[in-house]
Amino acid sequence: MEVLMTTVLIAGSTGMLGKLIAAHLLDQDGVEVRLMARDSTRPDPEKAAALEGLTARGAVLVPGDVNDPASLAEATRGVDVVVSALQGGPTVIIDGQVALAEAAVGNGARRFIASDFALDLFAAPEGAPQFAMRRQADAAIDAMPLQVVHILNGAFMDMMLYPQTAGIVDLHTDTARLWGTGDEPFNLTTVDDTAQFTARLATDPDDISGVRRVSGAETTFNTIIAKTGTLTGRPLTIQVLGDADDLRRITAAAQDPWSVLTEWYFLSMITVPPFATTDTDRYPDLQLTTLDDYLTAAHHASQS
């Protein structure tokens, strides 16, 4: 049986998430993967290495810059699906991403996956700039004649709990810092699991337009802290930084909302409800990393 080829263009292919989406697409049969990259990407050793690793597996490098509409018209030529894993401020996420979607429409692409990859940004507090700019871009792209997909994954499990950094939990000092009561529920998914899910949605034969949710775990800060203490055999010292009202005061007082992104993020985490349902079961063969599995691996990593 002949396998029909699907051509997928990835914007942001050298980023943390984009390169993993590309890798998982390359694992699929019948997929041509194109990596859009600016010429200025190549001198950066880390980004160059990411591109070389993917092109060695068969990905095709195409020049393109979201600030150059002419390059986008060429980069999207012959493309069926565009995956945006772009990161940046409004000029990239709004202006650049909308221009990329317009180029995709102009070349007859059928699907566009927007760079959302967050908690429920459509329910996030008004004023949070990192979510507001995405909602603005999404509204413009949703109006285009495309199958537009918005992927929500909660917070990135491995970025929030990375054992080598003093984030929520610092395994080196047996401490934890949190906002709120610690009992507010939220969703977590690893970067790689989010990439796997995105790669599957990119090539799904059905019309999967709209918001799609994936979650490796629904949990709370207190659950994370308790499980970590059990793994280490040492209780964590907890520092409560404040509650939702404190976060609202901090964000309201900031002259530049971008200067308090962390506070906006934690305000969203402890006030936005977790996903009521997810699309995780759409691909039953995907085995997502659980919180227990991640915390166990993180603990072992901290001991090495």
PDB file of N, CA, C and O in Angstrom, residues 178-246:
ATOM      1  N   LEU A 178       6.797  28.161  47.081  1.00  0.00           N
ATOM      2  CA  LEU A 178       5.529  28.123  46.360  1.00  0.00           C
ATOM      3  C   LEU A 178       4.707  29.367  46.632  1.00  0.00           C
ATOM      4  O   LEU A 178       4.920  30.093  47.608  1.00  0.00           O
ATOM      5  N   TRP A 179       3.770  29.605  45.727  1.00  0.00           N
ATOM      6  CA  TRP A 179       2.750  30.630  45.887  1.00  0.00           C
ATOM      7  C   TRP A 179       1.424  29.925  46.148  1.00  0.00           C
ATOM      8  O   TRP A 179       1.168  28.844  45.628  1.00  0.00           O
ATOM      9  N   GLY A 180       0.561  30.540  46.934  1.00  0.00           N
ATOM     10  CA  GLY A 180      -0.745  29.972  47.207  1.00  0.00           C
ATOM     11  C   GLY A 180      -0.728  29.036  48.400  1.00  0.00           C
ATOM     12  O   GLY A 180       0.215  29.023  49.193  1.00  0.00           O
ATOM     13  N   THR A 181      -1.763  28.221  48.503  1.00  0.00           N
ATOM     14  CA  THR A 181      -1.857  27.276  49.621  1.00  0.00           C
ATOM     15  C   THR A 181      -1.040  26.016  49.377  1.00  0.00           C
ATOM     16  O   THR A 181      -0.745  25.269  50.296  1.00  0.00           O
ATOM     17  N   GLY A 182      -0.709  25.770  48.116  1.00  0.00           N
ATOM     18  CA  GLY A 182      -0.037  24.522  47.754  1.00  0.00           C
ATOM     19  C   GLY A 182      -0.997  23.437  47.322  1.00  0.00           C
ATOM     20  O   GLY A 182      -0.572  22.376  46.852  1.00  0.00           O
ATOM     21  N   ASP A 183      -2.297  23.686  47.485  1.00  0.00           N
ATOM     22  CA  ASP A 183      -3.301  22.679  47.136  1.00  0.00           C
ATOM     23  C   ASP A 183      -4.033  22.992  45.838  1.00  0.00           C
ATOM     24  O   ASP A 183      -4.952  22.262  45.452  1.00  0.00           O
ATOM     25  N   GLU A 184      -3.649  24.072  45.159  1.00  0.00           N
ATOM     26  CA  GLU A 184      -4.303  24.410  43.890  1.00  0.00           C
ATOM     27  C   GLU A 184      -3.839  23.430  42.805  1.00  0.00           C
ATOM     28  O   GLU A 184      -2.643  23.260  42.589  1.00  0.00           O
ATOM     29  N   PRO A 185      -4.770  22.775  42.095  1.00  0.00           N
ATOM     30  CA  PRO A 185      -4.388  21.781  41.078  1.00  0.00           C
ATOM     31  C   PRO A 185      -3.979  22.419  39.756  1.00  0.00           C
ATOM     32  O   PRO A 185      -4.489  23.480  39.377  1.00  0.00           O
ATOM     33  N   PHE A 186      -3.041  21.769  39.061  1.00  0.00           N
ATOM     34  CA  PHE A 186      -2.614  22.220  37.739  1.00  0.00           C
ATOM     35  C   PHE A 186      -2.084  21.019  36.966  1.00  0.00           C
ATOM     36  O   PHE A 186      -1.841  19.948  37.533  1.00  0.00           O
ATOM     37  N   ASN A 187      -1.908  21.207  35.665  1.00  0.00           N
ATOM     38  CA  ASN A 187      -1.428  20.135  34.786  1.00  0.00           C
ATOM     39  C   ASN A 187       0.053  20.292  34.489  1.00  0.00           C
ATOM     40  O   ASN A 187       0.565  21.401  34.393  1.00  0.00           O
ATOM     41  N   LEU A 188       0.722  19.152  34.331  1.00  0.00           N
ATOM     42  CA  LEU A 188       2.131  19.102  33.957  1.00  0.00           C
ATOM     43  C   LEU A 188       2.328  18.064  32.862  1.00  0.00           C
ATOM     44  O   LEU A 188       1.724  16.992  32.899  1.00  0.00           O
ATOM     45  N   THR A 189       3.188  18.379  31.911  1.00  0.00           N
ATOM     46  CA  THR A 189       3.560  17.435  30.850  1.00  0.00           C
ATOM     47  C   THR A 189       5.014  17.697  30.492  1.00  0.00           C
ATOM     48  O   THR A 189       5.431  18.863  30.432  1.00  0.00           O
ATOM     49  N   THR A 190       5.779  16.646  30.242  1.00  0.00           N
ATOM     50  CA  THR A 190       7.175  16.868  29.867  1.00  0.00           C
ATOM     51  C   THR A 190       7.257  17.500  28.482  1.00  0.00           C
ATOM     52  O   THR A 190       6.333  17.409  27.668  1.00  0.00           O
ATOM     53  N   VAL A 191       8.375  18.128  28.207  1.00  0.00           N
ATOM     54  CA  VAL A 191       8.605  18.739  26.895  1.00  0.00           C
ATOM     55  C   VAL A 191       8.544  17.668  25.806  1.00  0.00           C
ATOM     56  O   VAL A 191       7.909  17.853  24.765  1.00  0.00           O
ATOM     57  N   ASP A 192       9.184  16.529  26.043  1.00  0.00           N
ATOM     58  CA  ASP A 192       9.220  15.484  25.027  1.00  0.00           C
ATOM     59  C   ASP A 192       7.838  14.899  24.772  1.00  0.00           C
ATOM     60  O   ASP A 192       7.471  14.630  23.619  1.00  0.00           O
ATOM     61  N   ASP A 193       7.057  14.696  25.820  1.00  0.00           N
ATOM     62  CA  ASP A 193       5.702  14.173  25.619  1.00  0.00           C
ATOM     63  C   ASP A 193       4.838  15.178  24.859  1.00  0.00           C
ATOM     64  O   ASP A 193       4.017  14.793  24.013  1.00  0.00           O
ATOM     65  N   THR A 194       5.010  16.453  25.143  1.00  0.00           N
ATOM     66  CA  THR A 194       4.288  17.487  24.398  1.00  0.00           C
ATOM     67  C   THR A 194       4.691  17.448  22.928  1.00  0.00           C
ATOM     68  O   THR A 194       3.842  17.568  22.029  1.00  0.00           O
ATOM     69  N   ALA A 195       5.978  17.237  22.676  1.00  0.00           N
ATOM     70  CA  ALA A 195       6.464  17.154  21.293  1.00  0.00           C
ATOM     71  C   ALA A 195       5.888  15.932  20.584  1.00  0.00           C
ATOM     72  O   ALA A 195       5.488  16.017  19.408  1.00  0.00           O
ATOM     73  N   GLN A 196       5.851  14.801  21.266  1.00  0.00           N
ATOM     74  CA  GLN A 196       5.283  13.587  20.661  1.00  0.00           C
ATOM     75  C   GLN A 196       3.824  13.810  20.281  1.00  0.00           C
ATOM     76  O   GLN A 196       3.380  13.443  19.182  1.00  0.00           O
ATOM     77  N   PHE A 197       3.062  14.384  21.202  1.00  0.00           N
ATOM     78  CA  PHE A 197       1.640  14.631  20.969  1.00  0.00           C
ATOM     79  C   PHE A 197       1.454  15.598  19.797  1.00  0.00           C
ATOM     80  O   PHE A 197       0.592  15.398  18.937  1.00  0.00           O
ATOM     81  N   THR A 198       2.288  16.617  19.745  1.00  0.00           N
ATOM     82  CA  THR A 198       2.211  17.593  18.653  1.00  0.00           C
ATOM     83  C   THR A 198       2.509  16.947  17.311  1.00  0.00           C
ATOM     84  O   THR A 198       1.826  17.215  16.312  1.00  0.00           O
ATOM     85  N   ALA A 199       3.526  16.091  17.279  1.00  0.00           N
ATOM     86  CA  ALA A 199       3.883  15.414  16.030  1.00  0.00           C
ATOM     87  C   ALA A 199       2.742  14.534  15.531  1.00  0.00           C
ATOM     88  O   ALA A 199       2.507  14.435  14.320  1.00  0.00           O
ATOM     89  N   ARG A 200       2.038  13.898  16.446  1.00  0.00           N
ATOM     90  CA  ARG A 200       0.912  13.059  16.037  1.00  0.00           C
ATOM     91  C   ARG A 200      -0.253  13.906  15.529  1.00  0.00           C
ATOM     92  O   ARG A 200      -0.897  13.556  14.534  1.00  0.00           O
ATOM     93  N   LEU A 201      -0.530  15.015  16.204  1.00  0.00           N
ATOM     94  CA  LEU A 201      -1.597  15.891  15.723  1.00  0.00           C
ATOM     95  C   LEU A 201      -1.255  16.495  14.371  1.00  0.00           C
ATOM     96  O   LEU A 201      -2.135  16.691  13.524  1.00  0.00           O
ATOM     97  N   ALA A 202       0.011  16.774  14.148  1.00  0.00           N
ATOM     98  CA  ALA A 202       0.423  17.394  12.887  1.00  0.00           C
ATOM     99  C   ALA A 202       0.042  16.534  11.691  1.00  0.00           C
ATOM    100  O   ALA A 202      -0.323  17.058  10.635  1.00  0.00           O
ATOM    101  N   THR A 203       0.128  15.227  11.838  1.00  0.00           N
ATOM    102  CA  THR A 203      -0.118  14.317  10.710  1.00  0.00           C
ATOM    103  C   THR A 203      -1.417  13.538  10.848  1.00  0.00           C
ATOM    104  O   THR A 203      -1.677  12.627  10.061  1.00  0.00           O
ATOM    105  N   ASP A 204      -2.233  13.889  11.819  1.00  0.00           N
ATOM    106  CA  ASP A 204      -3.519  13.205  12.010  1.00  0.00           C
ATOM    107  C   ASP A 204      -4.371  13.386  10.757  1.00  0.00           C
ATOM    108  O   ASP A 204      -4.525  14.509  10.266  1.00  0.00           O
ATOM    109  N   PRO A 205      -4.934  12.301  10.205  1.00  0.00           N
ATOM    110  CA  PRO A 205      -5.707  12.430   8.959  1.00  0.00           C
ATOM    111  C   PRO A 205      -7.046  13.137   9.130  1.00  0.00           C
ATOM    112  O   PRO A 205      -7.628  13.604   8.148  1.00  0.00           O
ATOM    113  N   ASP A 206      -7.534  13.230  10.361  1.00  0.00           N
ATOM    114  CA  ASP A 206      -8.824  13.873  10.594  1.00  0.00           C
ATOM    115  C   ASP A 206      -8.652  15.384  10.751  1.00  0.00           C
ATOM    116  O   ASP A 206      -7.550  15.877  10.975  1.00  0.00           O
ATOM    117  N   ASP A 207      -9.764  16.073  10.668  1.00  0.00           N
ATOM    118  CA  ASP A 207      -9.760  17.503  10.964  1.00  0.00           C
ATOM    119  C   ASP A 207      -9.780  17.646  12.485  1.00  0.00           C
ATOM    120  O   ASP A 207     -10.801  17.373  13.121  1.00  0.00           O
ATOM    121  N   ILE A 208      -8.677  18.036  13.058  1.00  0.00           N
ATOM    122  CA  ILE A 208      -8.565  18.108  14.522  1.00  0.00           C
ATOM    123  C   ILE A 208      -8.456  19.576  14.965  1.00  0.00           C
ATOM    124  O   ILE A 208      -7.788  19.885  15.957  1.00  0.00           O
ATOM    125  N   SER A 209      -9.136  20.450  14.242  1.00  0.00           N
ATOM    126  CA  SER A 209      -9.106  21.873  14.554  1.00  0.00           C
ATOM    127  C   SER A 209      -9.597  22.132  15.976  1.00  0.00           C
ATOM    128  O   SER A 209     -10.396  21.381  16.529  1.00  0.00           O
ATOM    129  N   GLY A 210      -9.104  23.238  16.545  1.00  0.00           N
ATOM    130  CA  GLY A 210      -9.565  23.654  17.856  1.00  0.00           C
ATOM    131  C   GLY A 210      -8.517  23.430  18.926  1.00  0.00           C
ATOM    132  O   GLY A 210      -7.334  23.247  18.640  1.00  0.00           O
ATOM    133  N   VAL A 211      -8.956  23.449  20.159  1.00  0.00           N
ATOM    134  CA  VAL A 211      -8.061  23.298  21.298  1.00  0.00           C
ATOM    135  C   VAL A 211      -7.883  21.821  21.620  1.00  0.00           C
ATOM    136  O   VAL A 211      -8.867  21.098  21.788  1.00  0.00           O
ATOM    137  N   ARG A 212      -6.644  21.394  21.703  1.00  0.00           N
ATOM    138  CA  ARG A 212      -6.314  20.008  22.053  1.00  0.00           C
ATOM    139  C   ARG A 212      -5.444  20.025  23.306  1.00  0.00           C
ATOM    140  O   ARG A 212      -4.477  20.785  23.382  1.00  0.00           O
ATOM    141  N   ARG A 213      -5.789  19.180  24.253  1.00  0.00           N
ATOM    142  CA  ARG A 213      -5.115  19.196  25.551  1.00  0.00           C
ATOM    143  C   ARG A 213      -4.419  17.867  25.816  1.00  0.00           C
ATOM    144  O   ARG A 213      -4.968  16.806  25.532  1.00  0.00           O
ATOM    145  N   VAL A 214      -3.228  17.961  26.383  1.00  0.00           N
ATOM    146  CA  VAL A 214      -2.483  16.777  26.788  1.00  0.00           C
ATOM    147  C   VAL A 214      -1.967  17.017  28.201  1.00  0.00           C
ATOM    148  O   VAL A 214      -1.595  18.141  28.552  1.00  0.00           O
ATOM    149  N   SER A 215      -1.957  15.976  29.023  1.00  0.00           N
ATOM    150  CA  SER A 215      -1.517  16.139  30.409  1.00  0.00           C
ATOM    151  C   SER A 215      -0.876  14.851  30.910  1.00  0.00           C
ATOM    152  O   SER A 215      -1.501  13.793  30.894  1.00  0.00           O
ATOM    153  N   GLY A 216       0.368  14.986  31.349  1.00  0.00           N
ATOM    154  CA  GLY A 216       1.038  13.842  31.953  1.00  0.00           C
ATOM    155  C   GLY A 216       0.633  13.647  33.395  1.00  0.00           C
ATOM    156  O   GLY A 216       0.703  12.540  33.934  1.00  0.00           O
ATOM    157  N   ALA A 217       0.222  14.734  34.051  1.00  0.00           N
ATOM    158  CA  ALA A 217      -0.187  14.656  35.453  1.00  0.00           C
ATOM    159  C   ALA A 217      -1.040  15.855  35.807  1.00  0.00           C
ATOM    160  O   ALA A 217      -0.836  16.950  35.286  1.00  0.00           O
ATOM    161  N   GLU A 218      -2.015  15.642  36.669  1.00  0.00           N
ATOM    162  CA  GLU A 218      -2.700  16.737  37.349  1.00  0.00           C
ATOM    163  C   GLU A 218      -2.279  16.645  38.806  1.00  0.00           C
ATOM    164  O   GLU A 218      -2.467  15.602  39.448  1.00  0.00           O
ATOM    165  N   THR A 219      -1.711  17.703  39.338  1.00  0.00           N
ATOM    166  CA  THR A 219      -1.107  17.608  40.661  1.00  0.00           C
ATOM    167  C   THR A 219      -1.181  18.951  41.376  1.00  0.00           C
ATOM    168  O   THR A 219      -1.820  19.897  40.903  1.00  0.00           O
ATOM    169  N   THR A 220      -0.528  19.042  42.520  1.00  0.00           N
ATOM    170  CA  THR A 220      -0.439  20.282  43.293  1.00  0.00           C
ATOM    171  C   THR A 220       0.998  20.431  43.783  1.00  0.00           C
ATOM    172  O   THR A 220       1.776  19.478  43.790  1.00  0.00           O
ATOM    173  N   PHE A 221       1.328  21.639  44.213  1.00  0.00           N
ATOM    174  CA  PHE A 221       2.664  21.857  44.786  1.00  0.00           C
ATOM    175  C   PHE A 221       2.879  20.982  46.017  1.00  0.00           C
ATOM    176  O   PHE A 221       3.954  20.412  46.212  1.00  0.00           O
ATOM    177  N   ASN A 222       1.857  20.867  46.867  1.00  0.00           N
ATOM    178  CA  ASN A 222       2.019  20.066  48.081  1.00  0.00           C
ATOM    179  C   ASN A 222       2.251  18.596  47.765  1.00  0.00           C
ATOM    180  O   ASN A 222       3.010  17.911  48.464  1.00  0.00           O
ATOM    181  N   THR A 223       1.596  18.095  46.708  1.00  0.00           N
ATOM    182  CA  THR A 223       1.819  16.707  46.306  1.00  0.00           C
ATOM    183  C   THR A 223       3.253  16.510  45.823  1.00  0.00           C
ATOM    184  O   THR A 223       3.918  15.530  46.187  1.00  0.00           O
ATOM    185  N   ILE A 224       3.736  17.440  45.017  1.00  0.00           N
ATOM    186  CA  ILE A 224       5.113  17.366  44.521  1.00  0.00           C
ATOM    187  C   ILE A 224       6.096  17.380  45.694  1.00  0.00           C
ATOM    188  O   ILE A 224       7.047  16.590  45.748  1.00  0.00           O
ATOM    189  N   ILE A 225       5.861  18.261  46.643  1.00  0.00           N
ATOM    190  CA  ILE A 225       6.756  18.386  47.791  1.00  0.00           C
ATOM    191  C   ILE A 225       6.741  17.116  48.637  1.00  0.00           C
ATOM    192  O   ILE A 225       7.785  16.615  49.063  1.00  0.00           O
ATOM    193  N   ALA A 226       5.538  16.561  48.873  1.00  0.00           N
ATOM    194  CA  ALA A 226       5.432  15.345  49.685  1.00  0.00           C
ATOM    195  C   ALA A 226       6.103  14.167  48.993  1.00  0.00           C
ATOM    196  O   ALA A 226       6.835  13.384  49.635  1.00  0.00           O
ATOM    197  N   LYS A 227       5.884  14.013  47.694  1.00  0.00           N
ATOM    198  CA  LYS A 227       6.492  12.899  46.963  1.00  0.00           C
ATOM    199  C   LYS A 227       8.012  13.036  46.931  1.00  0.00           C
ATOM    200  O   LYS A 227       8.737  12.039  47.032  1.00  0.00           O
ATOM    201  N   THR A 228       8.495  14.259  46.801  1.00  0.00           N
ATOM    202  CA  THR A 228       9.942  14.477  46.791  1.00  0.00           C
ATOM    203  C   THR A 228      10.543  14.106  48.141  1.00  0.00           C
ATOM    204  O   THR A 228      11.602  13.473  48.212  1.00  0.00           O
ATOM    205  N   GLY A 229       9.881  14.501  49.221  1.00  0.00           N
ATOM    206  CA  GLY A 229      10.370  14.155  50.547  1.00  0.00           C
ATOM    207  C   GLY A 229      10.409  12.660  50.779  1.00  0.00           C
ATOM    208  O   GLY A 229      11.343  12.141  51.411  1.00  0.00           O
ATOM    209  N   THR A 230       9.421  11.961  50.242  1.00  0.00           N
ATOM    210  CA  THR A 230       9.411  10.505  50.365  1.00  0.00           C
ATOM    211  C   THR A 230      10.583   9.879  49.623  1.00  0.00           C
ATOM    212  O   THR A 230      11.237   8.954  50.121  1.00  0.00           O
ATOM    213  N   LEU A 231      10.878  10.391  48.441  1.00  0.00           N
ATOM    214  CA  LEU A 231      11.987   9.863  47.640  1.00  0.00           C
ATOM    215  C   LEU A 231      13.333  10.094  48.311  1.00  0.00           C
ATOM    216  O   LEU A 231      14.198   9.224  48.325  1.00  0.00           O
ATOM    217  N   THR A 232      13.513  11.292  48.851  1.00  0.00           N
ATOM    218  CA  THR A 232      14.803  11.624  49.438  1.00  0.00           C
ATOM    219  C   THR A 232      14.952  11.112  50.863  1.00  0.00           C
ATOM    220  O   THR A 232      16.066  10.983  51.369  1.00  0.00           O
ATOM    221  N   GLY A 233      13.807  10.840  51.496  1.00  0.00           N
ATOM    222  CA  GLY A 233      13.853  10.444  52.899  1.00  0.00           C
ATOM    223  C   GLY A 233      14.095  11.624  53.819  1.00  0.00           C
ATOM    224  O   GLY A 233      14.372  11.441  55.013  1.00  0.00           O
ATOM    225  N   ARG A 234      13.972  12.840  53.277  1.00  0.00           N
ATOM    226  CA  ARG A 234      14.210  14.043  54.075  1.00  0.00           C
ATOM    227  C   ARG A 234      13.076  15.030  53.798  1.00  0.00           C
ATOM    228  O   ARG A 234      12.824  15.357  52.640  1.00  0.00           O
ATOM    229  N   PRO A 235      12.392  15.478  54.826  1.00  0.00           N
ATOM    230  CA  PRO A 235      11.315  16.461  54.595  1.00  0.00           C
ATOM    231  C   PRO A 235      11.880  17.771  54.060  1.00  0.00           C
ATOM    232  O   PRO A 235      12.999  18.165  54.393  1.00  0.00           O
ATOM    233  N   LEU A 236      11.097  18.416  53.203  1.00  0.00           N
ATOM    234  CA  LEU A 236      11.536  19.692  52.623  1.00  0.00           C
ATOM    235  C   LEU A 236      11.084  20.860  53.494  1.00  0.00           C
ATOM    236  O   LEU A 236       9.992  20.845  54.063  1.00  0.00           O
ATOM    237  N   THR A 237      11.919  21.857  53.570  1.00  0.00           N
ATOM    238  CA  THR A 237      11.542  23.114  54.206  1.00  0.00           C
ATOM    239  C   THR A 237      10.767  23.943  53.191  1.00  0.00           C
ATOM    240  O   THR A 237      11.255  24.200  52.089  1.00  0.00           O
ATOM    241  N   ILE A 238       9.551  24.352  53.544  1.00  0.00           N
ATOM    242  CA  ILE A 238       8.670  25.046  52.607  1.00  0.00           C
ATOM    243  C   ILE A 238       8.647  26.546  52.905  1.00  0.00           C
ATOM    244  O   ILE A 238       8.451  26.962  54.045  1.00  0.00           O
ATOM    245  N   GLN A 239       8.846  27.322  51.865  1.00  0.00           N
ATOM    246  CA  GLN A 239       8.737  28.771  51.969  1.00  0.00           C
ATOM    247  C   GLN A 239       7.553  29.224  51.129  1.00  0.00           C
ATOM    248  O   GLN A 239       7.545  29.060  49.907  1.00  0.00           O
ATOM    249  N   VAL A 240       6.531  29.762  51.778  1.00  0.00           N
ATOM    250  CA  VAL A 240       5.367  30.288  51.071  1.00  0.00           C
ATOM    251  C   VAL A 240       5.644  31.752  50.720  1.00  0.00           C
ATOM    252  O   VAL A 240       5.854  32.584  51.602  1.00  0.00           O
ATOM    253  N   LEU A 241       5.656  32.053  49.436  1.00  0.00           N
ATOM    254  CA  LEU A 241       6.016  33.387  48.967  1.00  0.00           C
ATOM    255  C   LEU A 241       4.859  34.375  49.028  1.00  0.00           C
ATOM    256  O   LEU A 241       5.079  35.592  49.003  1.00  0.00           O
ATOM    257  N   GLY A 242       3.651  33.869  49.100  1.00  0.00           N
ATOM    258  CA  GLY A 242       2.478  34.732  49.136  1.00  0.00           C
ATOM    259  C   GLY A 242       1.290  34.011  48.530  1.00  0.00           C
ATOM    260  O   GLY A 242       1.387  32.854  48.118  1.00  0.00           O
ATOM    261  N   ASP A 243       0.155  34.712  48.468  1.00  0.00           N
ATOM    262  CA  ASP A 243      -1.040  34.104  47.887  1.00  0.00           C
ATOM    263  C   ASP A 243      -1.424  34.812  46.589  1.00  0.00           C
ATOM    264  O   ASP A 243      -0.690  35.672  46.092  1.00  0.00           O
ATOM    265  N   ALA A 244      -2.591  34.448  46.059  1.00  0.00           N
ATOM    266  CA  ALA A 244      -3.020  35.021  44.780  1.00  0.00           C
ATOM    267  C   ALA A 244      -3.193  36.536  44.872  1.00  0.00           C
ATOM    268  O   ALA A 244      -2.864  37.267  43.927  1.00  0.00           O
ATOM    269  N   ASP A 245      -3.688  37.012  46.012  1.00  0.00           N
ATOM    270  CA  ASP A 245      -3.859  38.461  46.158  1.00  0.00           C
ATOM    271  C   ASP A 245      -2.509  39.186  46.151  1.00  0.00           C
ATOM    272  O   ASP A 245      -2.394  40.287  45.598  1.00  0.00           O
ATOM    273  N   ASP A 246      -1.499  38.566  46.759  1.00  0.00           N
ATOM    274  CA  ASP A 246      -0.160  39.161  46.715  1.00  0.00           C
ATOM    275  C   ASP A 246       0.346  39.252  45.281  1.00  0.00           C
ATOM    276  O   ASP A 246       0.940  40.260  44.877  1.00  0.00           O
TER     277      ASP A 246
END
